[in-house]
């Protein structure tokens, strides 16, 4: 409905009818009872749906937050109806009290609701804003979900690519460390960086002498120890290659 404020500018509010005393009709108590029942039922459904979405692991965390936020926006309608209730039922009149205004949109000045002070009727405009915001959110909700899924898929693809690079790098580093230890490749002063532990149950367990240094050994040895923790003897090259090939993705 269009409101003409001080005869200078127009404001639109999402209200279907104005100045019709609906509360005086004999149907009003029954309609109000049905309306309240529907609102309570909707409230229970929203709470139940939000709890299911929150507990479900099917959806990604971003999508779950988005769905719950969209459902909880229904409470905007409750707040909007609270502010607009006197105007909706015709308890509070605006403009010509003898005239019923029912035009959703009009360019005819005679069909607009005249107002002298918009700030004096702030509950009406605040409620109308909340109504409009809720309906706009419902309309653009599909776009929001589509955008979230597109962005999530993009970052998942990047994460998968980086994870595959990490697997290949770790695989290469472990093989190189094995060659250093078995003597097939030479590294000067190797005993200044690492040494075998004295554990008889874990003969391949390594100790980094300088664990606080950010170097090849400090990064590779924790992965090495995690993979070889269940081996009871020093593996051959083929056995070690099979072990890291089956374990590196799980690590």
Tab-separated table of C-alpha atoms in Angstrom:
chain	number	residue	atom	x	y	z
A	1	UNK	CA	0.000	0.000	0.000
A	2	UNK	CA	1.222	3.502	-0.883
A	3	UNK	CA	1.364	6.216	1.788
A	4	UNK	CA	1.621	9.884	0.828
A	5	UNK	CA	3.663	11.687	3.494
A	6	UNK	CA	3.059	15.449	3.772
A	7	UNK	CA	1.965	15.454	0.142
A	8	UNK	CA	5.635	15.374	-0.937
A	9	UNK	CA	6.939	11.799	-1.068
A	10	UNK	CA	5.507	8.304	-1.211
A	11	UNK	CA	6.288	5.211	0.876
A	12	UNK	CA	5.211	1.640	0.218
A	13	UNK	CA	4.293	-0.766	3.040
A	14	UNK	CA	3.380	-4.454	2.686
A	15	UNK	CA	-0.127	-4.221	4.165
A	16	UNK	CA	-3.168	-5.435	2.168
A	17	UNK	CA	-5.975	-3.312	3.621
A	18	UNK	CA	-6.388	-0.265	5.819
A	19	UNK	CA	-9.267	1.194	7.873
A	20	UNK	CA	-11.460	-1.902	7.700
A	21	UNK	CA	-12.609	-2.813	11.217
A	22	UNK	CA	-12.065	-6.548	10.938
A	23	UNK	CA	-12.158	-7.042	14.701
A	24	UNK	CA	-15.875	-6.069	14.779
A	25	UNK	CA	-16.883	-8.996	12.534
A	26	UNK	CA	-18.394	-12.141	14.084
A	27	UNK	CA	-15.863	-14.184	12.102
A	28	UNK	CA	-12.910	-12.453	13.713
A	29	UNK	CA	-12.542	-14.689	16.844
A	30	UNK	CA	-12.594	-17.860	14.735
A	31	UNK	CA	-10.145	-16.502	12.175
A	32	UNK	CA	-7.860	-15.326	14.970
A	33	UNK	CA	-7.989	-18.761	16.642
A	34	UNK	CA	-7.048	-20.486	13.385
A	35	UNK	CA	-4.310	-17.924	12.779
A	36	UNK	CA	-2.782	-18.438	16.226
A	37	UNK	CA	-2.961	-22.227	15.843
A	38	UNK	CA	-1.146	-22.056	12.511
A	39	UNK	CA	1.533	-19.850	14.010
A	40	UNK	CA	2.125	-22.221	16.924
A	41	UNK	CA	2.252	-25.206	14.554
A	42	UNK	CA	4.714	-23.386	12.311
A	43	UNK	CA	6.829	-22.511	15.341
A	44	UNK	CA	7.048	-26.170	16.375
A	45	UNK	CA	7.914	-27.251	12.826
A	46	UNK	CA	10.682	-24.657	12.570
A	47	UNK	CA	12.201	-25.702	15.894
A	48	UNK	CA	12.036	-29.368	14.888
A	49	UNK	CA	13.477	-28.758	11.417
A	50	UNK	CA	16.297	-26.614	12.828
A	51	UNK	CA	17.238	-29.306	15.352
A	52	UNK	CA	17.286	-31.982	12.618
A	53	UNK	CA	19.443	-29.856	10.306
A	54	UNK	CA	21.784	-28.992	13.170
A	55	UNK	CA	22.251	-32.651	14.141
A	56	UNK	CA	22.545	-33.940	10.577
A	57	UNK	CA	26.011	-34.478	9.129
A	58	UNK	CA	24.743	-34.783	5.560
A	59	UNK	CA	24.977	-31.052	4.935
A	60	UNK	CA	28.141	-28.997	5.121
A	61	UNK	CA	28.404	-26.689	8.138
A	62	UNK	CA	27.968	-23.590	5.950
A	63	UNK	CA	24.806	-24.970	4.362
A	64	UNK	CA	23.424	-25.996	7.757
A	65	UNK	CA	23.931	-22.491	9.150
A	66	UNK	CA	22.319	-21.004	6.045
A	67	UNK	CA	19.268	-23.287	6.274
A	68	UNK	CA	18.773	-22.698	10.002
A	69	UNK	CA	19.163	-18.936	9.572
A	70	UNK	CA	16.582	-18.937	6.776
A	71	UNK	CA	14.106	-20.920	8.880
A	72	UNK	CA	14.580	-18.693	11.915
A	73	UNK	CA	13.906	-15.617	9.801
A	74	UNK	CA	10.256	-16.604	10.059
A	75	UNK	CA	10.323	-14.943	13.486
A	76	UNK	CA	10.509	-11.662	11.587
A	77	UNK	CA	6.884	-12.251	10.669
A	78	UNK	CA	5.945	-12.518	14.339
A	79	UNK	CA	7.661	-9.227	15.136
A	80	UNK	CA	6.156	-7.570	12.061
A	81	UNK	CA	2.638	-8.684	12.962
A	82	UNK	CA	3.139	-7.424	16.497
A	83	UNK	CA	3.881	-3.925	15.214
A	84	UNK	CA	1.281	-3.946	12.434
A	85	UNK	CA	-1.531	-5.725	14.266
A	86	UNK	CA	-3.591	-2.598	15.158
A	87	UNK	CA	-3.434	-1.445	11.541
A	88	UNK	CA	-4.257	-4.865	10.045
A	89	UNK	CA	-7.432	-5.434	12.078
A	90	UNK	CA	-8.576	-1.839	11.637
A	91	UNK	CA	-8.231	-0.842	15.287
A	92	UNK	CA	-6.056	2.108	14.301
A	93	UNK	CA	-7.182	4.313	11.396
A	94	UNK	CA	-5.037	6.383	9.059
A	95	UNK	CA	-6.030	8.969	6.492
A	96	UNK	CA	-9.785	9.212	5.951
A	97	UNK	CA	-11.320	7.000	8.648
A	98	UNK	CA	-14.489	6.616	6.551
A	99	UNK	CA	-12.560	5.236	3.596
A	100	UNK	CA	-11.200	1.703	3.215
A	101	UNK	CA	-7.839	1.583	1.447
A	102	UNK	CA	-7.067	-1.680	-0.324
A	103	UNK	CA	-4.788	-0.871	-3.279
A	104	UNK	CA	-1.547	-2.827	-3.228
A	105	UNK	CA	0.021	-0.368	-5.654
A	106	UNK	CA	-1.397	2.791	-7.150
A	107	UNK	CA	-0.292	6.007	-8.810
A	108	UNK	CA	-3.578	7.765	-8.116
A	109	UNK	CA	-3.124	10.266	-5.299
A	110	UNK	CA	-6.762	9.820	-4.232
A	111	UNK	CA	-6.137	6.135	-3.527
A	112	UNK	CA	-3.032	6.760	-1.404
A	113	UNK	CA	-3.169	6.913	2.397
A	114	UNK	CA	-2.284	10.481	3.478
A	115	UNK	CA	0.069	10.932	6.442
A	116	UNK	CA	1.334	14.070	8.111
A	117	UNK	CA	4.145	12.467	10.119
A	118	UNK	CA	5.841	9.209	9.116
A	119	UNK	CA	7.835	8.990	12.363
A	120	UNK	CA	4.625	9.040	14.385
A	121	UNK	CA	3.556	5.786	12.702
A	122	UNK	CA	6.954	4.059	12.971
A	123	UNK	CA	5.488	0.693	14.106
A	124	UNK	CA	3.669	0.436	10.774
A	125	UNK	CA	6.759	1.133	8.693
A	126	UNK	CA	9.034	-1.048	10.832
A	127	UNK	CA	6.617	-3.953	10.539
A	128	UNK	CA	6.338	-3.380	6.797
A	129	UNK	CA	10.118	-3.410	6.470
A	130	UNK	CA	10.350	-6.725	8.356
A	131	UNK	CA	7.624	-8.220	6.162
A	132	UNK	CA	9.413	-7.093	3.010
A	133	UNK	CA	12.790	-8.312	4.249
A	134	UNK	CA	11.401	-11.758	5.046
A	135	UNK	CA	9.697	-12.166	1.662
A	136	UNK	CA	12.809	-10.925	-0.161
A	137	UNK	CA	14.921	-13.440	1.781
A	138	UNK	CA	12.591	-16.253	0.730
A	139	UNK	CA	12.775	-15.169	-2.914
A	140	UNK	CA	16.574	-14.932	-2.989
A	141	UNK	CA	17.143	-17.987	-0.779
A	142	UNK	CA	17.669	-20.274	-3.779
A	143	UNK	CA	20.329	-17.919	-5.099
A	144	UNK	CA	22.047	-17.894	-1.684
A	145	UNK	CA	22.144	-21.693	-1.526
A	146	UNK	CA	23.384	-21.927	-5.128
A	147	UNK	CA	26.139	-19.403	-4.438
A	148	UNK	CA	27.176	-21.241	-1.256
A	149	UNK	CA	27.341	-24.580	-3.086
A	150	UNK	CA	29.341	-23.090	-5.959
A	151	UNK	CA	31.884	-21.500	-3.605
A	152	UNK	CA	32.089	-24.656	-1.465
A	153	UNK	CA	32.674	-26.842	-4.546
A	154	UNK	CA	35.409	-24.483	-5.729
A	155	UNK	CA	37.263	-24.594	-2.412
A	156	UNK	CA	36.779	-28.367	-2.109
A	157	UNK	CA	38.370	-28.864	-5.518
A	158	UNK	CA	41.315	-26.672	-4.483
A	159	UNK	CA	41.629	-28.559	-1.186
A	160	UNK	CA	41.616	-31.898	-2.986
A	161	UNK	CA	44.318	-30.687	-5.375
A	162	UNK	CA	46.510	-29.438	-2.513
A	163	UNK	CA	45.963	-32.676	-0.584
A	164	UNK	CA	47.140	-34.712	-3.568
A	165	UNK	CA	50.247	-32.525	-3.774
A	166	UNK	CA	50.867	-33.102	-0.061
A	167	UNK	CA	50.580	-36.878	-0.563
A	168	UNK	CA	53.093	-36.870	-3.411
A	169	UNK	CA	55.504	-34.643	-1.498
A	170	UNK	CA	55.290	-36.768	1.663
A	171	UNK	CA	55.748	-39.925	-0.378
A	172	UNK	CA	58.915	-38.538	-1.955
A	173	UNK	CA	60.309	-37.257	1.357
A	174	UNK	CA	59.814	-40.613	3.087
A	175	UNK	CA	61.524	-42.491	0.269
A	176	UNK	CA	64.443	-40.059	0.379
A	177	UNK	CA	64.765	-40.447	4.155
A	178	UNK	CA	64.756	-44.248	3.767
A	179	UNK	CA	67.593	-44.002	1.254
A	180	UNK	CA	69.592	-41.867	3.682
A	181	UNK	CA	69.111	-44.436	6.447
A	182	UNK	CA	69.784	-47.488	4.278
A	183	UNK	CA	72.926	-45.950	2.798
A	184	UNK	CA	71.788	-45.912	-0.825
A	185	UNK	CA	71.930	-42.104	-0.771
A	186	UNK	CA	74.470	-39.991	1.053
A	187	UNK	CA	73.746	-37.179	3.482
A	188	UNK	CA	76.745	-35.631	5.286
A	189	UNK	CA	76.757	-35.797	9.080
A	190	UNK	CA	73.389	-37.547	9.203
A	191	UNK	CA	73.908	-38.516	12.836
A	192	UNK	CA	73.917	-34.815	13.739
A	193	UNK	CA	70.252	-34.579	12.731
A	194	UNK	CA	68.615	-37.935	13.477
A	195	UNK	CA	69.234	-41.234	15.218
A	196	UNK	CA	67.372	-44.473	15.802
A	197	UNK	CA	65.608	-44.942	19.105
A	198	UNK	CA	66.664	-47.760	21.421
A	199	UNK	CA	63.239	-49.404	21.317
A	200	UNK	CA	63.341	-53.096	20.395
A	201	UNK	CA	59.638	-53.145	19.562
A	202	UNK	CA	59.981	-50.241	17.144
A	203	UNK	CA	63.378	-50.597	15.454
A	204	UNK	CA	62.502	-48.066	12.736
A	205	UNK	CA	61.507	-45.352	15.187
A	206	UNK	CA	63.581	-42.173	14.712
A	207	UNK	CA	64.511	-39.321	17.029
A	208	UNK	CA	65.050	-35.844	15.659
A	209	UNK	CA	68.043	-34.264	17.391
A	210	UNK	CA	66.957	-30.734	16.465
A	211	UNK	CA	63.139	-30.914	16.570
A	212	UNK	CA	62.671	-27.149	16.808
A	213	UNK	CA	64.462	-26.520	13.529
A	214	UNK	CA	62.162	-26.106	10.558
A	215	UNK	CA	63.982	-28.425	8.175
A	216	UNK	CA	63.507	-31.602	6.180
A	217	UNK	CA	63.959	-33.928	9.147
A	218	UNK	CA	61.708	-32.092	11.617
A	219	UNK	CA	58.846	-32.258	9.107
A	220	UNK	CA	59.385	-35.802	7.853
A	221	UNK	CA	60.245	-37.750	11.019
A	222	UNK	CA	56.781	-37.358	12.695
A	223	UNK	CA	55.172	-38.858	9.575
A	224	UNK	CA	57.833	-41.581	9.432
A	225	UNK	CA	57.271	-42.579	13.076
A	226	UNK	CA	53.497	-42.611	12.684
A	227	UNK	CA	53.668	-44.935	9.676
A	228	UNK	CA	56.367	-47.300	10.994
A	229	UNK	CA	55.083	-47.507	14.573
A	230	UNK	CA	53.722	-51.048	14.070
A	231	UNK	CA	56.750	-52.551	12.319
A	232	UNK	CA	58.901	-54.961	14.363
A	233	UNK	CA	61.922	-55.060	12.023
A	234	UNK	CA	63.687	-52.837	9.513
A	235	UNK	CA	61.747	-53.125	6.266
A	236	UNK	CA	63.242	-53.848	2.894
A	237	UNK	CA	62.870	-51.205	0.142
A	238	UNK	CA	59.913	-52.977	-1.472
A	239	UNK	CA	58.192	-53.517	1.884
A	240	UNK	CA	58.705	-49.896	2.872
A	241	UNK	CA	57.331	-48.670	-0.451
A	242	UNK	CA	54.235	-50.833	-0.001
A	243	UNK	CA	53.782	-49.557	3.554
A	244	UNK	CA	53.889	-45.867	2.702
A	245	UNK	CA	51.694	-46.367	-0.373
A	246	UNK	CA	48.959	-47.889	1.789
A	247	UNK	CA	49.403	-45.579	4.788
A	248	UNK	CA	50.156	-42.098	3.521
A	249	UNK	CA	46.552	-41.277	2.492
A	250	UNK	CA	45.211	-42.445	5.838
A	251	UNK	CA	47.729	-40.329	7.698
